[in-house]
Amino acid sequence: MKKLKDIGEFGLINRIAEKEKVLDKEVILGIGDDAAVIKYKKGRYLLLTTDMLIEGVHFNKKATPFQIGWKALATNISDIAAMGGIPKYALVSLGLKKEISVKFVDEIYRGIRTLAKKFKVTILGGDTVSSPKIVVNIVLSGEVEKNYLTLRKGAQIGDKIYITGALGGSILGKHLSFIPRVKEARYLVKNLHPTSMIDISDGLLSDLKRICEASEVGAKIYQKKIPLSKEAVSLENALTAGEDFELLFTVSHHPPPYPSHQGRGKQQQLTPLPSREGKAGEGEVHITQIGEVAKKEILLLDEKGKRIRLTGNGFDHFRL
Amino acid sequence: MKKLKDIGEFGLINRIAEKEKVLDKEVILGIGDDAAVIKYKKGRYLLLTTDMLIEGVHFNKKATPFQIGWKALATNISDIAAMGGIPKYALVSLGLKKEISVKFVDEIYRGIRTLAKKFKVTILGGDTVSSPKIVVNIVLSGEVEKNYLTLRKGAQIGDKIYITGALGGSILGKHLSFIPRVKEARYLVKNLHPTSMIDISDGLLSDLKRICEASEVGAKIYQKKIPLSKEAVSLENALTAGEDFELLFTVSHHPPPYPSHQGRGKQQQLTPLPSREGKAGEGEVHITQIGEVAKKEILLLDEKGKRIRLTGNGFDHFRL
């Protein structure tokens, strides 16, 4: 009998998605992106996303309860950012051992609240149940102006591929304390109008594959252009390790109508993102062009234009 | 150091709720009811609720995967019903063992989809992760007309207390296959305009306490009026056992302005709920008056009006 580890996480998601025929006219987008998109107020869509974190899978005993709470909300905020949206309301489900201290639970909530406050997210309730392992499930709603909604689908051949920040080594700590890229995503949708966007949760190559499949295109990625984080142990690690939570997006190759996009030519760019919406004094996050949208497959190319083959693709929950 | 089992589930929820000050003007109601209530389209509110089910806690090895899926969605639909609303969109988070068969997962989804279809709920996506125990978390949105929104708060001294159906013995099977009372709730909000409502998830006395606390009132419950299900092993069981998922609601004692409410007098009622919105041939669910809203405490009275004392109150996740 076929088991989950035989079909893998992507196999399971495709299996589920195939059977969900969305007939509701209010639904703009169901399964298959970082968040679902529903009709809402005039000029805006409602976004809905959810993420489940489990002890021993998404965090281990070394993670502080503050970090567990922070991460649980941050992964959801990252999904809303990847749609170009603004996070709004959260519901928190906690599965907890009876023997756990009240202080531990307070700290999980302090982690959630600290980040919620930073992004003006309101916590509206949830569910608390007993569980042999700690489970945190957060659902987050968001809003996005109709003209700023950015999907995985939309990349066109010739578009430039960018990422925010640098990749790799997140497992050493960043995955528990990252700042979701809402500010950056909002700057992007207002100024660069990405043709597609996703947050890197399962690894660059895995998530690029999702953009390519949704957009029915391929991609060329230039190895030497990949910005490595200080913590990245290798290029392969930076390409396939999960939980960087940077944004991966494509920008049209057509002559740019946007002032902020002019005069760049074709050379590699390290473009500063002015922190227009952020506090003064906060660091700016760079974006880097790492390749172009191409036909069919995803190719990783070395300096001489030769294809580099990798064994792994990214994190898969059921194929470890 | 204080542990969860010391403060219990209600203690934890109160602890969490106290710290959540909702400042967002769009939020009508945050923590403290069956669902959160948010401003939405003209004349309607958006409802959001979530429930987490964990293997060994909410279901055991005897439960079929179809039943697990059914129950996971049904508990959420029941929460939307308790607000007087109509369920709309669901996001499903699944925590699954790698060794689980694909067929098992398909069956969980078949359970979810079968019920979703019955209530016209659209599944919009979710998250799938590996987990040592099966975890199903569903978040469900709903809609309710502003004048039909029914909260826990609102019961007034003298109001009549009713329940739908019969209580007790749900653990023997009903908790895995119950039909959430959406049809009944919609009938109630349109015809009897309940002053308060909740679904019975943790036991009649537990959930009545929630209505009383939210409404700042007490209650008198008449033992002999409690309708027992065939499966109820005792009165105490019917009063304190969880997961009946019937509706508990209060109706104003003021002269009823509603045609459907006239001519009942003060005697105990078994009022048929016409299945106006249901299929022809479906059974009708009865509502039963079990007591009245009173001052301060909750009293359970025997036939002679003498107080009956019970040891337990209801299901508490952290005090087993």
XYZ file of C-alpha atoms in Angstrom:
640
model
C 0.000 0.000 0.000
C 1.330 3.410 -0.963
C 2.531 5.471 1.964
C 2.982 9.188 2.360
C 6.755 8.880 2.129
C 6.285 7.322 -1.333
C 4.388 10.257 -2.833
C 5.999 13.008 -0.721
C 4.624 16.327 0.415
C 4.162 17.763 -3.078
C 2.501 14.566 -4.243
C 0.044 14.802 -1.378
C -0.705 18.483 -1.975
C -1.343 17.819 -5.681
C -3.563 14.882 -4.777
C -5.610 17.087 -2.457
C -5.742 20.018 -4.870
C -6.951 17.860 -7.762
C -10.070 16.887 -5.878
C -10.982 20.386 -4.738
C -13.104 21.961 -7.396
C -13.916 25.427 -6.221
C -17.362 26.377 -7.421
C -17.932 29.346 -5.140
C -17.999 32.571 -7.137
C -16.561 34.559 -4.247
C -13.354 32.535 -4.314
C -10.653 34.051 -6.517
C -8.057 31.406 -5.673
C -8.205 28.227 -3.569
C -5.415 25.700 -3.043
C -2.108 26.330 -4.790
C -0.608 29.589 -3.558
C 0.743 31.030 -0.317
C -2.759 32.095 0.715
C -6.336 31.688 -0.495
C -7.925 34.754 -2.085
C -11.575 35.669 -1.513
C -13.751 38.600 -2.579
C -13.939 41.209 0.156
C -14.499 44.923 0.434
C -14.447 47.251 -2.536
C -11.007 47.275 -4.111
C -9.620 44.621 -1.760
C -9.300 40.884 -1.455
C -9.346 38.842 1.742
C -6.356 36.511 2.154
C -6.372 33.380 4.335
C -3.409 31.191 5.207
C -2.505 28.640 7.865
C 0.661 26.938 9.116
C 1.143 24.096 11.549
C 4.301 23.794 13.655
C 5.110 20.562 15.469
C 7.681 19.849 18.189
C 10.551 17.802 16.829
C 9.754 18.794 13.236
C 9.717 22.608 13.095
C 11.530 23.224 16.352
C 13.362 21.129 18.919
C 13.948 21.258 22.657
C 16.568 23.990 22.219
C 13.983 26.445 20.879
C 12.672 28.798 23.543
C 8.874 29.053 23.877
C 9.180 32.720 22.823
C 10.861 31.576 19.585
C 8.199 28.892 18.983
C 5.446 31.504 19.221
C 7.353 33.989 17.093
C 8.028 31.443 14.364
C 4.434 30.185 14.301
C 3.132 33.649 13.488
C 6.096 34.676 11.332
C 5.611 31.821 8.847
C 2.006 32.909 8.345
C 2.876 36.598 7.995
C 5.454 35.551 5.414
C 2.683 33.868 3.386
C 0.567 37.026 3.415
C 3.638 39.072 2.385
C 4.204 36.705 -0.541
C 0.744 37.647 -1.894
C 1.624 41.353 -1.628
C -0.749 41.768 1.307
C -0.969 43.174 4.806
C -1.539 40.749 7.717
C -4.611 41.437 9.858
C -6.165 38.807 12.149
C -4.840 35.593 13.716
C -6.415 32.584 15.421
C -4.049 30.461 17.493
C -4.545 26.719 18.160
C -2.233 25.262 20.783
C -1.712 21.594 21.568
C 0.079 21.348 24.916
C 1.166 18.730 27.430
C -0.620 18.861 30.770
C 2.732 18.858 32.525
C 3.911 22.005 30.789
C 4.394 25.078 32.990
C 2.057 28.031 32.690
C 5.179 30.175 32.252
C 6.094 28.185 29.125
C 2.664 28.862 27.597
C 2.881 32.541 28.568
C 6.207 32.690 26.752
C 4.768 31.116 23.575
C 2.089 33.809 23.649
C 4.640 36.528 24.365
C 6.507 35.451 21.212
C 3.293 35.563 19.193
C 2.232 38.916 20.649
C 5.601 40.610 20.249
C 5.595 39.877 16.534
C 1.858 40.584 16.218
C 2.392 44.037 17.682
C 5.227 44.748 15.256
C 2.944 43.988 12.294
C -0.298 45.276 13.790
C -1.820 41.792 13.753
C -4.800 41.296 16.075
C -5.179 37.927 17.838
C -8.849 36.984 17.818
C -8.885 33.695 19.693
C -8.243 30.065 18.928
C -8.305 26.697 20.596
C -6.244 25.025 23.327
C -6.136 21.236 23.636
C -3.988 18.654 25.350
C -1.399 16.983 23.158
C 1.573 14.648 23.721
C 3.749 16.952 21.546
C 3.587 20.732 21.329
C 1.582 21.782 18.269
C 1.015 25.386 17.253
C -1.348 26.108 14.398
C -1.997 29.690 13.428
C -4.411 30.899 10.802
C -3.901 34.424 9.575
C -6.088 36.638 7.465
C -4.793 39.516 5.412
C -5.914 42.119 2.945
C -4.521 43.157 -0.388
C -5.544 45.826 -2.867
C -6.778 44.104 -6.023
C -4.047 45.647 -8.201
C -1.300 44.581 -5.768
C -2.290 40.905 -5.505
C 0.734 38.867 -6.639
C 0.458 35.134 -7.292
C 2.832 32.285 -8.060
C 1.273 32.277 -11.492
C 2.258 35.120 -13.813
C 5.973 34.760 -14.533
C 6.701 35.120 -18.249
C 9.654 33.964 -20.289
C 12.359 36.615 -20.110
C 11.270 38.017 -16.742
C 14.069 38.636 -14.267
C 14.191 36.481 -11.147
C 15.049 38.180 -7.845
C 15.317 37.284 -4.210
C 15.397 39.445 -1.103
C 18.250 39.015 1.374
C 20.625 36.063 1.396
C 20.097 32.308 1.565
C 21.243 29.332 3.628
C 21.942 28.297 7.187
C 18.544 29.366 8.497
C 18.382 26.189 10.568
C 21.191 27.574 12.753
C 18.821 30.115 14.204
C 17.236 32.518 11.719
C 14.210 30.211 11.221
C 13.215 30.917 14.828
C 13.633 34.676 14.766
C 13.219 35.937 11.203
C 11.372 39.123 10.329
C 8.796 38.371 7.656
C 9.273 40.503 4.549
C 6.036 42.474 4.628
C 7.670 45.875 4.304
C 9.727 44.644 1.366
C 6.773 42.927 -0.316
C 4.677 46.085 -0.033
C 7.514 48.123 -1.561
C 7.794 45.600 -4.386
C 4.104 45.450 -5.298
C 3.902 49.247 -5.287
C 7.104 49.901 -7.217
C 8.334 46.871 -9.177
C 4.959 45.190 -9.748
C 6.319 41.602 -9.662
C 4.754 39.240 -12.184
C 4.944 36.420 -9.602
C 6.055 35.983 -5.995
C 6.484 33.297 -3.306
C 8.214 33.083 0.066
C 11.111 30.640 0.311
C 9.917 28.150 2.898
C 11.105 24.833 1.450
C 14.283 25.999 -0.311
C 15.007 28.204 -3.334
C 14.815 25.414 -5.914
C 11.665 23.902 -4.452
C 9.847 27.193 -4.323
C 11.139 28.343 -7.718
C 9.685 25.094 -9.067
C 6.313 26.126 -7.657
C 6.454 29.474 -9.455
C 7.542 27.747 -12.677
C 4.799 25.100 -12.496
C 2.105 27.673 -11.714
C 3.333 29.981 -14.489
C 4.064 27.119 -16.924
C 7.618 28.268 -17.546
C 11.188 27.261 -16.659
C 14.129 29.233 -15.269
C 17.858 29.793 -15.537
C 19.609 30.455 -12.256
C 23.210 31.650 -12.131
C 25.138 29.982 -9.357
C 27.522 32.854 -8.719
C 24.698 35.332 -8.349
C 23.091 33.516 -5.414
C 23.693 35.668 -2.326
C 24.850 33.380 0.476
C 24.174 34.220 4.087
C 27.033 34.124 6.596
C 25.532 30.926 7.965
C 25.260 29.090 4.638
C 27.478 26.026 4.785
C 27.514 25.493 1.005
C 25.884 26.581 -2.233
C 23.790 23.417 -2.213
C 22.673 24.236 1.302
C 21.659 27.740 0.231
C 19.713 26.368 -2.737
C 17.871 23.563 -1.031
C 17.638 24.312 2.682
C 14.220 25.360 3.899
C 12.944 28.183 6.037
C 14.907 31.155 4.696
C 11.572 33.012 4.418
C 12.999 35.445 1.895
C 10.872 36.505 -1.077
C 11.451 35.016 -4.518
C 9.846 37.069 -7.290
C 9.933 37.859 -10.973
C 9.880 41.261 -12.650
C 8.773 41.886 -16.218
C 11.479 42.110 -18.855
C 9.406 44.579 -20.848
C 10.679 48.157 -20.862
C 9.932 49.221 -17.325
C 7.273 51.888 -16.888
C 8.285 52.326 -13.259
C 10.626 55.181 -12.308
C 12.292 53.091 -9.637
C 13.140 50.466 -12.204
C 14.745 52.655 -14.864
C 18.360 52.801 -15.903
C 19.355 49.440 -14.537
C 20.368 47.823 -17.777
C 20.973 44.115 -17.760
C 23.765 43.765 -15.278
C 23.353 42.054 -11.940
C 21.836 44.346 -9.374
C 21.993 44.812 -5.683
C 19.077 47.157 -5.377
C 18.452 48.750 -2.025
C 14.848 48.664 -0.866
C 14.183 52.047 0.684
C 12.452 51.425 3.969
C 9.675 53.845 3.131
C 7.205 52.145 5.397
C 9.667 51.151 8.082
C 11.052 52.985 11.010
C 13.992 55.252 10.411
C 17.189 53.496 11.352
C 16.017 50.009 10.469
C 18.281 48.148 8.110
C 17.508 47.972 4.425
C 17.132 44.639 2.715
C 18.771 44.153 -0.646
C 17.267 42.394 -3.606
C 19.414 40.432 -6.009
C 18.744 39.253 -9.534
C 19.676 35.579 -9.631
C 18.437 34.543 -13.072
C 15.749 34.752 -15.730
C 12.518 33.011 -16.504
C 13.054 30.612 -19.412
C 11.281 27.820 -21.258
C 10.471 24.500 -19.623
C 12.974 23.206 -17.069
C 14.864 24.841 -14.235
C 18.601 25.070 -14.960
C 21.309 25.983 -12.498
C 24.305 27.327 -14.447
C 27.924 27.817 -13.415
C 30.129 30.726 -14.509
C 30.774 29.136 -17.909
C 27.104 28.520 -18.536
C 27.435 24.798 -17.790
C 24.619 23.044 -16.001
C 25.145 22.088 -12.361
C 23.220 19.047 -11.149
C 22.035 18.748 -7.605
C 20.824 15.666 -5.797
C 18.246 17.244 -3.522
C 15.462 19.645 -4.303
C 14.375 21.016 -0.991
C 12.599 20.126 2.184
C 9.849 17.517 1.907
C 7.920 16.660 5.049
C 7.316 13.039 4.147
C 10.607 12.176 2.459
C 13.254 12.577 5.135
C 6.052 26.111 39.193
C 2.413 26.253 38.150
C 1.494 23.765 35.480
C -1.356 23.712 32.981
C -3.147 21.006 34.923
C -3.201 23.360 37.928
C -5.043 26.184 36.190
C -7.036 24.025 33.745
C -8.326 24.802 30.286
C -10.627 27.634 31.372
C -7.872 29.148 33.490
C -5.589 29.156 30.489
C -8.192 30.659 28.162
C -8.938 33.440 30.669
C -5.212 34.058 31.074
C -4.823 34.416 27.303
C -7.957 36.519 26.858
C -6.975 38.984 29.583
C -3.823 39.950 27.740
C -5.468 40.424 24.353
C -6.709 43.948 24.126
C -8.351 44.295 20.751
C -7.777 47.791 19.446
C -8.732 47.155 15.836
C -11.942 48.978 14.976
C -12.969 46.340 12.459
C -13.133 43.663 15.169
C -16.573 43.313 16.717
C -15.567 40.427 18.985
C -12.233 38.716 19.645
C -11.562 35.917 22.149
C -14.483 34.695 24.224
C -17.169 33.262 21.970
C -17.567 30.363 19.558
C -16.122 32.450 16.729
C -14.485 35.832 16.249
C -16.642 38.510 14.587
C -15.204 41.007 12.100
C -16.715 43.762 9.959
C -17.389 42.514 6.466
C -19.745 43.305 3.650
C -22.760 45.556 4.059
C -25.225 44.008 6.481
C -22.994 41.040 7.272
C -20.231 40.037 9.642
C -17.332 37.714 8.915
C -16.966 34.853 11.430
C -13.702 32.994 12.064
C -13.236 29.879 14.182
C -10.681 27.103 14.549
C -10.502 23.683 16.197
C -7.616 21.320 16.703
C -8.129 17.538 16.904
C -5.370 15.296 18.199
C -5.024 11.519 18.030
C -5.538 9.956 21.440
C -7.386 13.023 22.726
C -10.274 13.716 20.325
C -10.293 10.334 18.617
C -8.617 7.007 19.148
C -7.439 4.150 16.938
C -11.011 2.901 16.548
C -12.077 6.037 14.707
C -12.011 5.639 10.953
C -10.103 8.292 8.979
C -13.435 9.287 7.388
C -14.823 9.970 10.875
C -11.711 11.947 11.874
C -12.119 14.231 8.861
C -15.857 14.556 9.401
C -15.471 15.450 13.070
C -12.682 17.970 12.411
C -14.941 19.994 10.116
C -18.156 19.336 12.070
C -16.824 20.892 15.300
C -15.976 24.072 13.378
C -19.331 24.189 11.578
C -20.978 23.796 14.980
C -19.130 26.925 16.194
C -20.383 28.961 13.226
C -23.919 27.649 13.838
C -23.683 28.771 17.479
C -23.176 32.355 16.262
C -26.262 32.090 14.049
C -24.119 32.013 10.911
C -23.577 30.120 7.696
C -20.256 28.289 7.189
C -18.288 29.288 4.083
C -14.564 28.570 3.698
C -12.190 26.089 5.338
C -8.419 25.709 5.551
C -7.181 22.269 6.623
C -3.862 21.658 8.418
C -2.856 18.016 8.677
C -0.049 16.578 10.785
C 0.625 13.025 9.586
C 3.065 10.220 10.161
C 5.297 9.393 7.202
C 4.319 5.740 7.525
C 0.625 6.451 7.080
C -0.996 5.118 3.909
C -2.117 7.487 1.183
C -5.506 5.778 1.377
C -5.827 6.811 5.042
C -5.189 10.453 4.115
C -7.634 10.218 1.212
C -10.237 8.951 3.672
C -9.652 11.854 6.092
C -10.246 14.196 3.163
C -13.288 12.242 2.015
C -14.768 12.735 5.495
C -14.050 16.462 5.347
C -15.370 16.814 1.790
C -18.546 14.816 2.371
C -19.579 17.127 5.193
C -18.291 20.211 3.349
C -20.528 19.369 0.410
C -23.541 18.953 2.680
C -23.057 22.447 4.076
C -21.709 24.094 0.905
C -18.347 24.738 2.565
C -15.458 25.373 0.161
C -12.008 24.013 1.081
C -9.429 26.615 0.145
C -6.174 24.933 1.092
C -4.119 24.423 4.203
C -0.867 22.888 5.302
C 0.474 19.331 5.534
C 3.355 18.493 7.838
C 4.909 15.392 9.354
C 3.901 14.621 12.912
C 4.346 11.698 15.328
C 0.583 11.820 16.116
C -2.246 12.652 13.749
C -3.290 16.285 14.136
C -6.117 17.900 12.207
C -6.636 21.620 12.556
C -9.380 23.275 10.557
C -10.135 26.949 10.423
C -13.534 27.898 9.121
C -14.954 31.226 8.082
C -18.633 32.017 8.074
C -21.035 34.843 7.465
C -23.926 36.127 9.498
C -26.438 38.900 8.918
C -25.855 41.610 11.521
C -29.314 41.197 13.038
C -28.923 37.427 13.336
C -25.563 37.450 15.155
C -26.070 35.635 18.466
C -23.424 35.710 21.197
C -22.861 34.023 24.546
C -23.489 37.404 26.049
C -27.078 38.605 26.080
C -29.047 36.253 28.331
C -31.245 38.175 30.772
C -32.787 37.135 34.055
C -36.079 35.405 33.348
C -35.130 34.227 29.842
C -35.991 30.617 29.052
C -33.139 28.172 28.531
C -33.451 25.654 25.703
C -31.397 22.952 24.090
C -31.739 21.196 20.757
C -31.877 17.396 20.664
C -30.874 15.176 23.577
C -27.731 14.902 25.681
C -25.226 12.273 26.799
C -23.300 9.277 25.512
C -21.805 11.114 22.558
C -18.472 9.437 23.243
C -20.054 6.132 22.146
C -20.120 7.321 18.566
C -22.110 10.476 17.934
C -19.071 12.706 18.471
C -17.544 11.220 15.316
C -20.589 11.507 13.071
C -22.819 14.312 14.336
C -24.605 16.725 12.039
C -23.846 20.264 13.129
C -26.995 22.252 13.919
C -26.740 24.910 11.222
C -30.265 24.419 9.910
C -31.656 24.599 13.430
C -29.555 27.643 14.358
C -30.707 29.484 11.258
C -34.306 28.681 12.099
C -33.778 29.911 15.641
C -32.161 33.239 14.742
C -34.874 33.941 12.194
C -37.827 32.915 14.342
C -37.024 32.839 18.066
C -34.247 35.463 18.099
C -32.275 33.851 20.952
C -30.765 36.293 23.425
C -27.676 34.051 23.716
C -26.388 30.818 22.178
C -23.471 28.355 22.406
C -22.790 24.855 21.143
C -22.384 22.178 23.789
C -18.812 21.003 23.272
C -17.554 20.551 26.835
C -20.824 19.508 28.528
C -24.101 21.260 29.315
C -23.024 22.655 32.701
C -19.647 23.823 31.401
C -21.108 25.596 28.427
C -24.058 27.007 30.374
C -21.453 28.475 32.723
C -19.888 30.236 29.754
C -23.217 31.790 28.778
C -23.847 32.815 32.384
C -20.392 34.350 32.822
C -20.576 36.232 29.539
C -24.103 37.458 30.328
C -23.373 38.077 34.030
C -26.333 35.994 35.156
C -27.053 32.623 36.765
C -29.458 29.817 35.840
C -31.915 27.305 37.216
C -31.920 23.958 35.444
C -34.645 21.377 36.093
C -33.234 17.888 36.250
C -36.342 16.144 34.975
C -36.551 18.370 31.921
C -33.132 17.381 30.585
C -33.735 15.244 27.489
C -31.452 12.220 27.684
C -30.206 10.505 24.566
C -30.558 6.734 24.240
C -26.805 6.480 24.815
C -26.721 8.551 28.015
C -25.530 6.352 30.861
C -26.740 8.691 33.603
C -28.065 12.174 34.259
C -24.627 13.239 35.434
C -23.187 11.936 32.193
C -25.717 13.916 30.165
C -24.948 17.080 32.126
C -21.187 16.933 32.090
C -20.043 14.814 29.152
C -18.539 16.725 26.266
C -19.077 16.717 22.525
C -22.848 16.566 22.266
C -22.660 19.499 19.845
C -26.258 20.439 20.452
C -27.216 24.119 20.756
C -27.852 25.699 24.142
C -29.708 29.001 23.889
C -31.900 31.440 25.747
C -35.118 33.077 24.571
C -36.513 36.312 25.946
C -39.226 36.054 28.591
C -40.794 39.293 27.393
C -44.106 38.941 25.572
C -43.002 37.400 22.309
C -43.402 39.570 19.233
C -42.740 36.575 16.999
C -45.647 34.687 15.473
C -43.900 31.339 15.810
C -43.473 31.946 19.501
C -47.052 32.751 20.402
C -49.454 30.728 22.452
C -46.874 28.630 24.228
C -47.596 29.783 27.733
C -45.152 28.813 30.433
C -45.276 25.057 30.323
C -42.416 22.902 29.165
C -42.251 22.678 25.426
C -41.190 20.170 22.858
C -41.222 22.465 19.913
C -40.661 20.941 16.507
C -38.191 22.802 14.321
C -39.680 22.745 10.847
C -36.926 21.750 8.442
C -37.653 24.689 6.217
C -34.136 24.844 4.852
C -33.504 21.121 4.866
C -34.304 18.379 2.458
C -37.762 16.936 2.604
C -37.750 13.731 4.578
C -34.957 14.707 6.920
C -35.796 14.303 10.546
C -36.824 17.251 12.620
C -34.894 18.200 15.716
C -36.793 19.116 18.835
C -35.960 21.898 21.212
C -36.627 21.559 24.912
C -36.886 24.149 27.633
C -34.667 22.984 30.490
C -34.722 25.977 32.801
C -34.588 29.736 33.207
C -31.967 32.397 33.482
C -31.688 33.521 37.102
C -29.488 35.616 39.347
C -25.886 34.705 40.144
C -25.157 30.969 40.413
C -26.134 27.936 38.370
C -28.536 25.652 40.242
C -29.592 22.183 39.233
C -32.962 21.397 40.839
C -34.790 18.127 41.399
C -38.552 17.635 41.122
C -39.115 19.125 44.565
C -37.018 22.173 43.804
C -34.138 20.880 45.918
C -30.605 21.559 44.769
C -28.629 18.642 43.307
C -24.855 18.818 43.709
C -22.512 17.375 41.131
C -18.840 16.628 41.483
C -17.711 17.328 37.924
C -18.399 20.272 35.676
C -17.448 19.142 32.229
C -14.524 18.274 30.053
C -11.276 20.114 30.757
C -8.297 19.415 28.507
C -5.697 19.911 31.195
C -7.455 18.421 34.202
C -8.004 14.766 33.386
